Coordinates of C-alpha atoms and ligand atoms in Angstrom, one line a residue:
M1 CA -44.5 -23.9 3.0
D2 CA -41.3 -21.6 3.1
K3 CA -38.2 -23.1 4.4
L4 CA -38.0 -22.9 8.7
I5 CA -36.2 -19.9 9.8
I6 CA -35.3 -20.2 13.4
T7 CA -33.9 -17.0 15.1
C8 CA -32.0 -17.5 17.9
A9 CA -32.4 -15.0 21.0
I10 CA -28.7 -16.1 22.7
T11 CA -28.8 -13.6 25.9
G12 CA -31.5 -11.0 26.6
A13 CA -31.6 -8.7 29.0
E14 CA -33.1 -10.4 32.5
V15 CA -31.2 -13.6 32.4
T16 CA -28.4 -14.3 34.7
K17 CA -26.1 -16.8 34.5
E18 CA -27.7 -17.4 38.3
M19 CA -30.7 -18.7 36.5
N20 CA -28.3 -20.8 33.7
P21 CA -24.8 -20.5 33.5
A22 CA -24.9 -21.1 29.9
V23 CA -26.4 -17.6 29.2
P24 CA -23.5 -15.8 27.4
Y25 CA -22.3 -12.2 28.8
T26 CA -18.7 -11.8 27.5
V27 CA -17.9 -11.1 23.8
E28 CA -16.2 -14.4 23.5
E29 CA -19.3 -16.4 25.2
M30 CA -21.8 -14.4 23.0
A31 CA -19.8 -15.5 20.0
Q32 CA -19.0 -18.9 20.5
S33 CA -22.5 -19.0 21.5
A34 CA -24.1 -17.7 18.4
F35 CA -21.7 -19.9 16.7
E36 CA -22.9 -23.3 17.9
A37 CA -26.3 -21.6 17.6
Y38 CA -25.7 -21.2 13.8
Q39 CA -24.0 -24.6 13.3
A40 CA -27.0 -26.2 14.6
G41 CA -29.3 -24.1 12.3
A42 CA -30.3 -20.5 13.1
A43 CA -30.5 -18.0 10.5
I44 CA -31.4 -15.2 13.0
I45 CA -29.1 -14.2 16.1
H46 CA -31.4 -11.8 18.3
L47 CA -28.5 -10.0 19.9
H48 CA -28.6 -8.1 23.1
A49 CA -25.3 -6.6 24.6
R50 CA -24.0 -6.9 28.2
W51 CA -20.9 -6.2 29.6
D52 CA -18.9 -8.7 31.3
D53 CA -20.9 -8.5 34.9
G54 CA -24.3 -8.9 32.6
T55 CA -25.2 -5.9 32.8
P56 CA -27.5 -5.0 29.9
T57 CA -26.4 -2.1 27.5
Q58 CA -27.4 -0.4 23.9
D59 CA -24.2 0.8 24.2
K60 CA -23.3 1.1 20.1
N61 CA -19.4 0.4 20.8
R62 CA -20.2 -2.9 22.9
F63 CA -22.3 -4.1 20.3
K64 CA -20.2 -3.3 17.4
I65 CA -17.5 -6.0 19.1
I66 CA -19.9 -8.1 20.0
M67 CA -20.9 -8.1 16.0
E68 CA -17.8 -8.0 14.9
A69 CA -17.0 -11.2 16.9
I70 CA -19.8 -12.9 15.7
K71 CA -19.6 -12.1 12.1
K72 CA -16.1 -13.8 12.3
R73 CA -17.1 -17.2 13.2
C74 CA -20.3 -17.0 10.9
P75 CA -20.1 -14.2 8.4
D76 CA -23.5 -15.0 6.7
V77 CA -25.3 -14.6 9.7
I78 CA -28.0 -12.5 10.4
I79 CA -27.9 -10.1 13.0
Q80 CA -31.2 -9.0 14.5
V81 CA -29.7 -6.4 16.9
S82 CA -32.8 -5.6 20.0
T83 CA -33.6 -2.0 20.1
G84 CA -35.9 -2.9 23.2
G85 CA -33.0 -3.1 25.3
A86 CA -33.7 -3.5 29.3
V87 CA -36.8 -2.2 31.1
G88 CA -36.1 1.9 32.1
M89 CA -33.9 2.6 29.3
S90 CA -34.4 5.7 27.1
R91 CA -35.5 6.0 23.5
D92 CA -32.2 7.4 22.5
E93 CA -30.5 5.3 24.7
R94 CA -32.2 2.1 23.5
L95 CA -31.3 3.5 19.7
D96 CA -27.7 4.0 20.1
V97 CA -27.5 0.7 18.2
L98 CA -28.5 2.0 15.2
N99 CA -25.2 3.5 14.9
N100 CA -23.9 0.1 13.8
F101 CA -25.9 0.1 10.6
P102 CA -27.1 -3.6 11.8
E103 CA -28.8 -5.3 9.0
M104 CA -31.7 -6.2 11.1
A105 CA -33.3 -5.1 14.4
T106 CA -36.5 -5.3 16.4
L107 CA -39.4 -2.6 16.4
D108 CA -41.7 -3.1 19.9
C109 CA -45.4 -2.3 18.7
G110 CA -46.8 -1.9 22.6
T111 CA -46.3 -1.3 26.0
L112 CA -46.6 -3.9 29.0
N113 CA -46.7 -5.0 32.4
F114 CA -43.5 -6.3 32.6
G115 CA -43.3 -8.3 36.1
G116 CA -43.7 -7.2 39.2
D117 CA -43.4 -3.0 39.0
D118 CA -41.8 -3.0 35.7
I119 CA -43.5 -1.6 32.5
F120 CA -41.9 -2.0 29.1
V121 CA -42.9 1.3 27.6
N122 CA -43.4 1.5 23.9
T123 CA -45.9 4.3 23.3
E124 CA -47.3 5.0 20.2
N125 CA -45.0 8.1 19.6
D126 CA -41.8 5.7 20.5
I127 CA -43.1 3.3 18.1
K128 CA -43.3 6.3 15.1
Y129 CA -40.1 7.4 16.2
F130 CA -38.1 4.2 16.4
A131 CA -40.0 3.0 12.8
E132 CA -39.1 6.7 10.8
K133 CA -35.2 6.1 12.2
M134 CA -35.4 3.1 10.9
N135 CA -36.7 3.8 7.7
K136 CA -34.3 6.4 7.2
M137 CA -31.0 4.1 7.9
N138 CA -32.7 1.3 5.8
V139 CA -32.3 -0.7 8.4
R140 CA -35.1 -4.1 8.1
Y141 CA -37.5 -4.4 11.2
E142 CA -38.8 -7.1 12.6
M143 CA -42.5 -6.0 14.9
E144 CA -42.4 -7.3 17.9
C145 CA -45.8 -8.1 19.3
F146 CA -46.7 -9.2 22.8
E147 CA -50.8 -8.7 22.2
K148 CA -53.3 -8.4 20.2
G149 CA -53.6 -4.5 20.4
H150 CA -50.1 -4.1 19.7
V151 CA -50.8 -5.8 15.9
D152 CA -53.8 -3.4 15.9
T153 CA -51.0 -0.7 16.1
T154 CA -49.4 -1.9 13.7
L155 CA -51.9 -1.9 11.1
R156 CA -52.9 1.6 11.8
F157 CA -49.1 2.5 11.4
I158 CA -49.2 0.5 8.1
K159 CA -52.4 2.2 6.7
K160 CA -50.6 6.0 7.5
G161 CA -47.2 4.4 5.6
V162 CA -45.2 4.9 9.3
I163 CA -44.6 1.1 8.7
Q164 CA -43.1 0.5 5.2
N165 CA -40.7 -2.7 5.3
H166 CA -41.6 -6.2 4.5
L167 CA -44.3 -7.0 7.1
H168 CA -42.6 -9.2 9.5
Y169 CA -44.1 -9.7 13.0
S170 CA -42.7 -12.0 15.9
F171 CA -45.6 -12.6 18.3
V172 CA -43.8 -12.9 21.3
L173 CA -46.5 -15.0 24.0
G174 CA -46.2 -15.9 27.5
V175 CA -44.5 -12.5 29.2
R176 CA -46.0 -11.9 32.4
G177 CA -48.2 -8.9 31.4
G178 CA -48.5 -10.0 27.9
M179 CA -50.6 -12.6 25.9
T180 CA -50.3 -16.0 26.9
G181 CA -49.2 -18.5 24.5
E182 CA -52.2 -20.9 24.0
E183 CA -53.2 -22.6 20.4
R184 CA -56.0 -20.1 20.5
D185 CA -53.8 -16.9 21.5
F186 CA -51.5 -17.9 18.4
L187 CA -54.4 -18.4 15.9
F188 CA -55.9 -15.5 16.8
M189 CA -52.3 -13.1 16.3
K190 CA -51.6 -15.3 13.2
D191 CA -55.1 -14.5 11.8
S192 CA -54.9 -11.1 12.3
I193 CA -52.3 -9.8 10.6
P194 CA -52.3 -9.3 6.7
E195 CA -52.0 -11.8 4.2
E196 CA -48.3 -10.7 2.5
A197 CA -46.8 -10.9 6.4
T198 CA -44.3 -13.1 7.8
F199 CA -44.2 -14.4 11.0
S200 CA -42.1 -15.8 13.6
V201 CA -43.3 -17.1 17.5
A202 CA -41.1 -16.8 20.8
G203 CA -42.5 -18.7 23.3
I204 CA -42.0 -17.6 26.9
G205 CA -41.0 -20.2 29.4
R206 CA -42.7 -23.4 29.0
Y207 CA -44.6 -21.8 25.9
E208 CA -41.2 -22.0 23.8
F209 CA -41.8 -25.5 22.3
S210 CA -46.0 -25.8 21.9
L211 CA -45.7 -22.6 20.2
A212 CA -42.7 -23.7 18.1
E213 CA -44.3 -26.5 17.0
L214 CA -47.5 -24.9 16.1
S215 CA -45.9 -22.1 14.1
I216 CA -44.3 -25.1 12.2
K217 CA -47.3 -26.4 11.3
H218 CA -49.0 -23.0 10.1
G219 CA -45.9 -22.1 8.1
G220 CA -44.9 -19.9 10.3
H221 CA -40.9 -19.2 11.5
V222 CA -39.7 -19.8 15.1
R223 CA -37.7 -17.7 17.6
V224 CA -35.7 -20.1 20.6
G225 CA -32.9 -19.1 23.0
L226 CA -32.0 -18.5 26.9
E227 CA -33.3 -14.9 26.5
D228 CA -37.3 -17.0 26.1
N229 CA -36.6 -20.0 27.9
L230 CA -33.7 -21.4 30.0
Y231 CA -34.9 -25.1 30.0
L232 CA -34.7 -28.0 27.5
E233 CA -37.7 -29.7 29.4
K234 CA -39.4 -29.5 32.4
G235 CA -37.0 -29.4 35.1
V236 CA -33.8 -29.8 32.6
L237 CA -31.5 -26.9 32.2
A238 CA -30.5 -25.7 28.2
Q239 CA -26.6 -26.9 28.8
S240 CA -26.7 -24.2 25.6
N241 CA -28.5 -22.2 23.3
A242 CA -27.8 -24.8 20.4
A243 CA -29.6 -27.2 22.3
L244 CA -32.7 -24.7 22.1
V245 CA -32.2 -24.9 18.6
N246 CA -31.5 -28.4 17.6
K247 CA -34.9 -29.0 19.2
V248 CA -36.6 -27.4 17.1
V249 CA -34.7 -28.6 14.0
E250 CA -35.9 -32.1 15.2
M251 CA -39.4 -31.4 15.3
A252 CA -39.5 -29.1 11.8
K253 CA -37.9 -32.5 10.4
A254 CA -41.0 -34.2 11.8
Y255 CA -43.2 -32.2 9.9
G256 CA -41.2 -32.3 7.0
R257 CA -39.8 -28.4 7.2
A258 CA -36.4 -28.0 5.9
I259 CA -34.5 -25.1 7.5
A260 CA -33.5 -21.7 5.9
T261 CA -29.9 -20.9 5.5
P262 CA -29.1 -16.9 6.3
D263 CA -29.4 -16.3 3.0
E264 CA -32.8 -18.3 2.1
A265 CA -34.1 -16.7 5.3
R266 CA -33.3 -13.0 3.4
Q267 CA -35.0 -14.2 0.2
I268 CA -38.0 -15.2 2.4
L269 CA -38.2 -11.8 4.2
K270 CA -37.5 -9.7 1.0
M271 CA -33.9 -8.7 2.6
R272 CA -31.4 -7.4 0.4
R273 CA -27.7 -7.9 1.6
Ligands
KMH301 N1 -35.7 -7.0 27.3 C1 -37.0 -6.6 26.8 C2 -37.4 -5.6 27.6 C3 -36.4 -6.5 21.9 O1 -35.7 -7.4 22.2 O2 -36.9 -6.0 21.4 C4 -37.3 -6.4 25.5 C5 -37.0 -7.2 24.7 C6 -37.4 -6.9 22.8 O3 -36.2 -8.1 24.9
ZN302 ZN1 -34.7 -9.3 22.8

């Protein structure tokens, strides 16, 4: 099995300091949290931007400052920017961050309910628009799939040549409105992607560590972080993003899986630096 690539989703767009005071908002908080996660074993930082008051933004200048602050502390880490942003943002607003030429970005592969009245919109034309832009700009993308229909969409786009880079999936399971994160869901997703593809799993809420363990066992990779889950264990808030990464590192040790450095992650994902 390949070494384990750990991605840390440090802040997201939905969670707040009221839910867990460790959620980073400011540039300094983001950089410090990313650095600690990297030191703990994360090779990839999945990044959303916030203003100092916590409001999510896709503003390229805000992203640039955060990305530079992270790179100053850990120059080799892979920064994967979100093109999902927050519910309700327009296509071009979400894509503004690409103007910083990030090494990696997300490609969300379908629409889903996102709790209450929220809908996270990714129409077929949106996906095509995003993929074509990233192909042109040579930005490596990870395909985020929240349910099996999203995987099927990628398969159609791969056939049509719209999706062109190395196939790397992120199964984001457990969102209210998406697929749950039970073992059968994980196996269904994993068994539905092309053989040459790599995948990572992001379990939302209580699914974070059960899915991490399944992915470690089955040769996949893992995403954890406060964007996805606020708790280290039931009723115990995570003190930091690093604490969540540490827990995965311990789990990987128990299964004899070594942790990939950022450069090893680049090799596994067939990326150029
Ligand atoms: N905040 C969600 C609406 C991504 O990063 O690409 C979208 C999201 C996906 O988090
Ligand atoms: Zn995200």
